[in-house]
mmCIF file of C-alpha atoms and ligand atoms in Angstrom:
data_model
loop_
_atom_site.group_PDB
_atom_site.id
_atom_site.type_symbol
_atom_site.label_atom_id
_atom_site.label_comp_id
_atom_site.label_asym_id
_atom_site.label_seq_id
_atom_site.Cartn_x
_atom_site.Cartn_y
_atom_site.Cartn_z
ATOM 1 C CA MET D 9 0.327 1.690 -26.760
ATOM 2 C CA SER D 10 0.518 1.800 -23.097
ATOM 3 C CA SER D 11 3.620 3.289 -21.926
ATOM 4 C CA SER D 12 5.357 3.115 -18.275
ATOM 5 C CA PRO D 13 6.969 6.584 -16.617
ATOM 6 C CA VAL D 14 9.055 3.954 -14.504
ATOM 7 C CA ILE D 15 13.114 4.018 -15.223
ATOM 8 C CA ALA D 16 15.006 1.181 -13.876
ATOM 9 C CA ALA D 17 17.584 -1.249 -15.096
ATOM 10 C CA PRO D 18 16.155 -3.776 -17.186
ATOM 11 C CA HIS D 19 16.592 -6.435 -14.155
ATOM 12 C CA ILE D 20 14.159 -4.717 -12.113
ATOM 13 C CA LEU D 21 11.177 -4.106 -15.162
ATOM 14 C CA LYS D 22 11.805 -7.739 -15.546
ATOM 15 C CA LEU D 23 11.223 -8.568 -12.108
ATOM 16 C CA LEU D 24 8.420 -6.368 -11.458
ATOM 17 C CA SER D 25 6.782 -7.649 -14.551
ATOM 18 C CA GLN D 26 6.770 -11.350 -12.928
ATOM 19 C CA LEU D 27 5.713 -10.643 -9.425
ATOM 20 C CA HIS D 28 2.743 -8.619 -10.912
ATOM 21 C CA GLN D 29 1.518 -11.481 -12.969
ATOM 22 C CA ILE D 30 1.943 -14.269 -10.020
ATOM 23 C CA SER D 31 0.142 -11.637 -8.096
ATOM 24 C CA LEU D 32 -3.079 -11.476 -10.639
ATOM 25 C CA GLU D 33 -2.541 -15.563 -10.726
ATOM 26 C CA GLN D 34 -2.862 -16.226 -6.871
ATOM 27 C CA GLU D 35 -5.849 -13.541 -6.560
ATOM 28 C CA ALA D 36 -7.595 -15.609 -9.641
ATOM 29 C CA THR D 37 -7.534 -18.494 -7.087
ATOM 30 C CA ILE D 38 -8.701 -16.880 -3.969
ATOM 31 C CA SER D 39 -11.521 -14.406 -4.961
ATOM 32 C CA LYS D 40 -15.142 -15.177 -5.916
ATOM 33 C CA THR D 41 -15.224 -13.524 -9.236
ATOM 34 C CA GLY D 42 -11.842 -14.883 -10.426
ATOM 35 C CA LYS D 43 -10.448 -11.387 -10.702
ATOM 36 C CA LYS D 44 -9.463 -8.745 -7.448
ATOM 37 C CA VAL D 45 -9.312 -9.919 -3.840
ATOM 38 C CA PHE D 46 -11.245 -7.870 -1.100
ATOM 39 C CA SER D 47 -10.030 -8.025 2.684
ATOM 40 C CA SER D 48 -13.865 -7.213 3.977
ATOM 41 C CA ASP D 49 -15.059 -9.936 1.283
ATOM 42 C CA VAL D 50 -13.230 -12.932 2.251
ATOM 43 C CA LEU D 51 -13.494 -12.337 5.973
ATOM 44 C CA ARG D 52 -16.628 -12.475 5.738
ATOM 45 C CA ASP D 53 -17.091 -15.768 3.715
ATOM 46 C CA LEU D 54 -14.859 -17.075 5.959
ATOM 47 C CA GLU D 55 -16.843 -15.785 9.048
ATOM 48 C CA ASP D 56 -20.382 -17.135 7.144
ATOM 49 C CA LYS D 57 -18.435 -20.621 7.440
ATOM 50 C CA LYS D 58 -19.301 -22.811 10.284
ATOM 51 C CA SER D 59 -16.260 -24.532 9.754
ATOM 52 C CA ALA D 60 -14.417 -21.650 10.656
ATOM 53 C CA LYS D 61 -13.763 -20.724 14.452
ATOM 54 C CA GLU D 62 -11.740 -17.840 14.354
ATOM 55 C CA PRO D 63 -12.425 -16.036 10.768
ATOM 56 C CA LYS D 64 -9.397 -13.427 11.085
ATOM 57 C CA ASP D 65 -7.024 -15.951 12.179
ATOM 58 C CA ASP D 66 -8.311 -18.417 9.173
ATOM 59 C CA PHE D 67 -7.578 -15.015 6.942
ATOM 60 C CA ASP D 68 -4.334 -14.392 8.155
ATOM 61 C CA ARG D 69 -3.454 -18.009 7.109
ATOM 62 C CA LEU D 70 -5.020 -17.736 3.757
ATOM 63 C CA MET D 71 -2.859 -14.705 3.057
ATOM 64 C CA LEU D 72 0.470 -15.624 4.339
ATOM 65 C CA ASP D 73 1.821 -16.827 1.380
ATOM 66 C CA LYS D 74 -0.188 -14.353 -1.376
ATOM 67 C CA PHE D 75 1.039 -11.131 -2.584
ATOM 68 C CA ILE D 76 -2.016 -9.466 -3.255
ATOM 69 C CA ALA D 77 -0.253 -6.294 -5.479
ATOM 70 C CA LEU D 78 -1.116 -3.072 -5.999
ATOM 71 C CA ASP D 79 -2.295 -3.040 -9.520
ATOM 72 C CA GLU D 80 0.431 -2.482 -11.804
ATOM 73 C CA ASP D 81 -1.218 0.660 -12.878
ATOM 74 C CA LYS D 82 -1.519 2.210 -10.277
ATOM 75 C CA CYS D 83 2.028 1.507 -8.832
ATOM 76 C CA GLN D 84 3.088 3.479 -12.321
ATOM 77 C CA PHE D 85 0.467 6.126 -11.369
ATOM 78 C CA THR D 86 1.673 6.163 -7.468
ATOM 79 C CA TYR D 87 5.955 6.447 -8.956
ATOM 80 C CA GLN D 88 4.413 9.511 -11.363
ATOM 81 C CA LEU D 89 3.099 10.989 -8.257
ATOM 82 C CA ILE D 90 5.750 11.132 -6.663
ATOM 83 C CA ASN D 91 8.287 12.329 -8.866
ATOM 84 C CA ALA D 92 5.329 15.209 -9.587
ATOM 85 C CA LYS D 93 5.693 16.159 -6.166
ATOM 86 C CA GLY D 94 8.870 15.701 -5.591
ATOM 87 C CA ALA D 95 7.968 13.664 -2.358
ATOM 88 C CA THR D 96 10.688 12.124 -0.227
ATOM 89 C CA ASN D 97 8.920 10.731 2.632
ATOM 90 C CA VAL D 98 6.790 7.484 1.811
ATOM 91 C CA VAL D 99 4.687 5.390 4.255
ATOM 92 C CA GLU D 100 3.706 2.570 2.779
ATOM 93 C CA ALA D 101 0.444 0.762 5.069
ATOM 94 C CA GLY D 102 0.853 -3.227 3.847
ATOM 95 C CA THR D 103 4.053 -4.267 2.666
ATOM 96 C CA SER D 104 3.238 -7.976 1.724
ATOM 97 C CA PHE D 105 6.345 -9.418 -0.657
ATOM 98 C CA GLY D 106 6.767 -5.653 -1.709
ATOM 99 C CA VAL D 107 6.121 -5.368 -4.823
ATOM 100 C CA SER D 108 4.412 -1.541 -4.630
ATOM 101 C CA THR D 109 7.302 -1.382 -2.238
ATOM 102 C CA ILE D 110 10.247 -1.329 -4.985
ATOM 103 C CA TYR D 111 7.842 1.191 -7.376
ATOM 104 C CA LEU D 112 7.904 3.987 -4.061
ATOM 105 C CA ALA D 113 11.697 3.123 -3.590
ATOM 106 C CA LEU D 114 13.099 3.811 -7.285
ATOM 107 C CA ALA D 115 10.491 7.109 -7.431
ATOM 108 C CA ILE D 116 12.606 8.786 -3.883
ATOM 109 C CA ALA D 117 15.686 7.619 -5.423
ATOM 110 C CA ARG D 118 15.033 10.123 -8.098
ATOM 111 C CA THR D 119 13.337 13.006 -6.023
ATOM 112 C CA LYS D 120 16.032 12.562 -3.201
ATOM 113 C CA ALA D 121 18.336 12.789 -6.381
ATOM 114 C CA ALA D 122 16.317 16.155 -7.977
ATOM 115 C CA THR D 123 15.939 17.912 -4.680
ATOM 116 C CA GLY D 124 19.150 17.368 -2.767
ATOM 117 C CA LYS D 125 16.589 16.357 -0.324
ATOM 118 C CA SER D 126 16.784 13.397 2.682
ATOM 119 C CA GLY D 127 13.879 10.998 2.517
ATOM 120 C CA VAL D 128 12.813 7.389 2.762
ATOM 121 C CA VAL D 129 9.900 4.791 2.162
ATOM 122 C CA ILE D 130 8.943 3.533 4.952
ATOM 123 C CA ALA D 131 7.308 -0.084 4.866
ATOM 124 C CA THR D 132 5.155 -2.143 7.032
ATOM 125 C CA GLU D 133 4.394 -5.931 7.398
ATOM 126 C CA LYS D 134 3.151 -8.074 10.292
ATOM 127 C CA GLU D 135 4.083 -11.313 8.825
ATOM 128 C CA LYS D 136 7.645 -12.233 9.464
ATOM 129 C CA GLU D 137 7.613 -14.510 6.767
ATOM 130 C CA LYS D 138 6.604 -12.128 4.080
ATOM 131 C CA ALA D 139 8.749 -9.610 5.478
ATOM 132 C CA VAL D 140 11.795 -12.209 4.680
ATOM 133 C CA ILE D 141 10.399 -12.444 0.980
ATOM 134 C CA ALA D 142 9.874 -8.839 0.529
ATOM 135 C CA ARG D 143 13.403 -8.008 1.499
ATOM 136 C CA LYS D 144 15.121 -10.927 -0.655
ATOM 137 C CA TYR D 145 13.154 -9.263 -3.826
ATOM 138 C CA TRP D 146 14.815 -5.802 -2.676
ATOM 139 C CA ALA D 147 18.239 -7.631 -2.861
ATOM 140 C CA GLN D 148 17.736 -8.975 -6.347
ATOM 141 C CA CYS D 149 16.378 -5.126 -7.463
ATOM 142 C CA GLY D 150 20.065 -4.355 -6.021
ATOM 143 C CA PRO D 151 21.154 -1.326 -3.313
ATOM 144 C CA GLU D 152 19.328 1.556 -5.688
ATOM 145 C CA VAL D 153 15.800 -0.341 -3.685
ATOM 146 C CA GLU D 154 17.339 -1.433 -0.791
ATOM 147 C CA GLN D 155 19.061 1.097 0.411
ATOM 148 C CA GLU D 156 15.772 3.647 0.198
ATOM 149 C CA ILE D 157 13.620 1.096 2.637
ATOM 150 C CA ASP D 158 13.298 1.071 5.991
ATOM 151 C CA LEU D 159 10.747 -2.145 6.606
ATOM 152 C CA ARG D 160 9.182 -2.051 9.814
ATOM 153 C CA GLU D 161 8.236 -5.300 11.216
ATOM 154 C CA GLY D 162 4.811 -5.685 13.439
ATOM 155 C CA ASP D 163 2.016 -4.279 13.904
ATOM 156 C CA LEU D 164 1.851 -1.025 11.884
ATOM 157 C CA LEU D 165 -0.371 0.827 14.527
ATOM 158 C CA GLU D 166 2.749 -0.038 16.910
ATOM 159 C CA THR D 167 5.886 0.475 14.384
ATOM 160 C CA LEU D 168 4.450 3.791 12.435
ATOM 161 C CA LYS D 169 3.783 5.333 16.390
ATOM 162 C CA THR D 170 7.668 6.619 16.493
ATOM 163 C CA ASP D 171 10.414 8.184 14.602
ATOM 164 C CA LEU D 172 8.216 9.100 11.173
ATOM 165 C CA PRO D 173 9.384 12.362 9.481
ATOM 166 C CA GLU D 174 7.408 14.700 7.648
ATOM 167 C CA VAL D 175 5.330 12.422 5.091
ATOM 168 C CA ASP D 176 4.440 13.452 1.938
ATOM 169 C CA LEU D 177 2.501 10.531 0.920
ATOM 170 C CA LEU D 178 0.666 7.489 2.337
ATOM 171 C CA LEU D 179 -0.426 4.781 0.519
ATOM 172 C CA LEU D 180 -3.413 2.683 2.256
ATOM 173 C CA ASP D 181 -3.197 -0.442 0.788
ATOM 174 C CA ILE D 182 -4.150 -2.969 3.968
ATOM 175 C CA TRP D 183 -7.020 -4.842 4.896
ATOM 176 C CA SER D 184 -9.738 -2.225 4.591
ATOM 177 C CA ALA D 185 -10.695 -2.292 8.913
ATOM 178 C CA LEU D 186 -6.984 -1.138 9.548
ATOM 179 C CA SER D 187 -7.385 1.919 6.906
ATOM 180 C CA LEU D 188 -8.893 4.664 9.428
ATOM 181 C CA PRO D 189 -6.369 3.914 12.594
ATOM 182 C CA THR D 190 -3.763 3.915 10.417
ATOM 183 C CA LEU D 191 -4.504 7.168 8.891
ATOM 184 C CA LYS D 192 -4.884 8.544 12.337
ATOM 185 C CA THR D 193 -1.422 6.975 13.438
ATOM 186 C CA VAL D 194 0.203 8.695 10.703
ATOM 187 C CA LEU D 195 -1.943 12.214 10.395
ATOM 188 C CA PRO D 196 -0.025 14.095 12.864
ATOM 189 C CA ARG D 197 3.412 13.769 11.226
ATOM 190 C CA MET D 198 1.688 14.677 7.501
ATOM 191 C CA ARG D 199 2.716 17.815 5.587
ATOM 192 C CA PRO D 200 0.392 20.180 4.046
ATOM 193 C CA GLY D 201 -0.109 19.199 0.605
ATOM 194 C CA ALA D 202 0.297 15.415 1.683
ATOM 195 C CA VAL D 203 -1.626 12.614 -0.219
ATOM 196 C CA VAL D 204 -3.463 9.323 0.811
ATOM 197 C CA LEU D 205 -3.696 7.141 -1.914
ATOM 198 C CA THR D 206 -6.352 4.310 -0.822
ATOM 199 C CA ASP D 207 -6.809 1.361 -2.929
ATOM 200 C CA ASN D 208 -9.931 -0.348 -3.934
ATOM 201 C CA THR D 209 -12.342 2.020 -3.014
ATOM 202 C CA ILE D 210 -15.134 1.485 -5.413
ATOM 203 C CA SER D 211 -15.508 -2.265 -5.233
ATOM 204 C CA GLY D 212 -14.186 -1.762 -1.275
ATOM 205 C CA ALA D 213 -16.408 0.632 -0.545
ATOM 206 C CA LYS D 214 -18.489 -1.204 2.170
ATOM 207 C CA GLY D 215 -15.588 -2.314 3.496
ATOM 208 C CA TYR D 216 -13.927 1.636 3.695
ATOM 209 C CA ALA D 217 -17.091 2.968 4.871
ATOM 210 C CA ASP D 218 -15.371 4.666 8.350
ATOM 211 C CA LEU D 219 -11.736 5.728 6.201
ATOM 212 C CA LEU D 220 -14.459 7.744 3.603
ATOM 213 C CA ALA D 221 -16.514 9.282 6.016
ATOM 214 C CA PHE D 222 -13.465 10.400 7.966
ATOM 215 C CA LEU D 223 -11.924 11.399 5.137
ATOM 216 C CA GLN D 224 -14.889 13.231 3.250
ATOM 217 C CA ALA D 225 -15.811 15.354 6.287
ATOM 218 C CA PRO D 226 -14.755 19.012 6.309
ATOM 219 C CA GLU D 227 -13.527 19.124 9.499
ATOM 220 C CA ASN D 228 -10.388 16.684 8.479
ATOM 221 C CA ALA D 229 -9.429 19.278 5.629
ATOM 222 C CA PHE D 230 -9.077 16.723 2.975
ATOM 223 C CA GLN D 231 -9.847 16.869 -1.019
ATOM 224 C CA ASN D 232 -11.013 13.677 -2.259
ATOM 225 C CA MET D 233 -10.936 12.131 -5.962
ATOM 226 C CA THR D 234 -11.683 9.304 -6.880
ATOM 227 C CA LEU D 235 -9.418 7.984 -9.279
ATOM 228 C CA PRO D 236 -11.198 5.692 -11.982
ATOM 229 C CA PHE D 237 -8.580 2.834 -11.847
ATOM 230 C CA THR D 238 -10.347 -0.786 -11.617
ATOM 231 C CA ASN D 239 -12.075 -0.830 -8.154
ATOM 232 C CA GLY D 240 -11.058 2.570 -7.849
ATOM 233 C CA PHE D 241 -7.939 4.478 -5.946
ATOM 234 C CA GLU D 242 -8.952 7.535 -3.784
ATOM 235 C CA MET D 243 -6.297 10.377 -3.744
ATOM 236 C CA SER D 244 -6.862 12.758 -0.823
ATOM 237 C CA VAL D 245 -5.128 15.452 -0.391
ATOM 238 C CA TYR D 246 -4.680 17.389 2.497
ATOM 239 C CA ARG D 247 -5.409 20.730 3.395
ATOM 240 C CA PRO D 248 -5.181 21.537 6.603
ATOM 241 C CA GLU D 249 -4.498 25.293 6.579
ATOM 242 C CA GLN D 250 -8.094 25.553 4.834
ATOM 243 C CA LYS D 251 -9.705 24.321 7.857
HETATM 244 C C1 SAM P 14 -2.352 -6.062 0.299
HETATM 245 S S1 SAM P 14 -1.244 -6.173 0.897
HETATM 246 C C2 SAM P 14 -0.173 -5.616 0.613
HETATM 247 C C3 SAM P 14 0.285 -5.560 -0.995
HETATM 248 C C4 SAM P 14 1.514 -4.695 -1.101
HETATM 249 N N1 SAM P 14 1.453 -3.055 -1.258
HETATM 250 C C5 SAM P 14 1.927 -4.599 -2.825
HETATM 251 O O1 SAM P 14 1.743 -4.191 -3.276
HETATM 252 O O2 SAM P 14 2.453 -6.129 -3.190
HETATM 253 C C6 SAM P 14 -1.427 -5.924 2.787
HETATM 254 C C7 SAM P 14 -0.112 -6.437 3.640
HETATM 255 O O3 SAM P 14 -0.641 -5.961 4.803
HETATM 256 C C8 SAM P 14 -0.036 -6.785 6.190
HETATM 257 N N2 SAM P 14 -0.849 -6.169 7.039
HETATM 258 C C9 SAM P 14 -2.268 -6.452 7.595
HETATM 259 N N3 SAM P 14 -2.327 -5.795 8.746
HETATM 260 C C10 SAM P 14 -1.290 -5.819 8.969
HETATM 261 C C11 SAM P 14 -0.622 -4.708 10.533
HETATM 262 N N4 SAM P 14 -1.513 -4.743 11.731
HETATM 263 N N5 SAM P 14 0.606 -4.045 10.391
HETATM 264 C C12 SAM P 14 1.446 -4.168 9.382
HETATM 265 N N6 SAM P 14 1.264 -5.141 8.270
HETATM 266 C C13 SAM P 14 -0.217 -5.577 8.205
HETATM 267 C C14 SAM P 14 -0.839 -8.177 5.378
HETATM 268 O O4 SAM P 14 0.237 -8.782 5.980
HETATM 269 C C15 SAM P 14 -0.425 -7.702 4.086
HETATM 270 O O5 SAM P 14 0.897 -8.471 3.379
#
């Protein structure tokens, strides 16, 4: 029997399970395997199509109404890890309709209460329409979720440049090509011992080649482990004092 660590009101748990279900159904319709979607694969397919004049624009249009939510078990693990670390400042790269964000908000609400520290979930989304819908789901959850989130709308390479607290955890759930530039933007604000979680690093390894090379270079001071969730979930601990 599987168990979930997530403590939340019944209406929030119900909403989360509905949103995960819709996300999986959507992904099955657009992925070649009928399973998970990898941004680098979808983009490559569009580039291969002769009809696609601007593959990047076609990709953005295709994704506009898609959740592509982080898998439920990975969301639960992230929630558990935030609790274990007592993390209160979290950056989420790639918010979409805000499913994983709900877990992050629930988790920091608990760690803030337990530690008395301040904290925030900094969420990021470049698509206005997606941001509106994310805010709607957070409002459905209620103030215990809504009040924990600072949603920065626009290109995260700009919106994360300023006003970052000392970051305890960075969740990279973004198109793979953006992941390294995002890490480099947040890195100066990362606390020793901060964790970077990156989704789909086994199946999406090709798209993540530059990020993984950066994380594995000894001079960048990350301790890495690929957690055996479906398609991989990379956990990288920042240890600058061991440089
Ligand atoms: C995989 S989805 C995030 C899913 C979300 N974490 C969840 O679990 O519900 C990635 C999101 O990143 C957004 N995105 C892509 N490029 C971006 C950029 N440059 N700045 C901010 N958001 C971006 C996309 O619009 C998309 O909604």
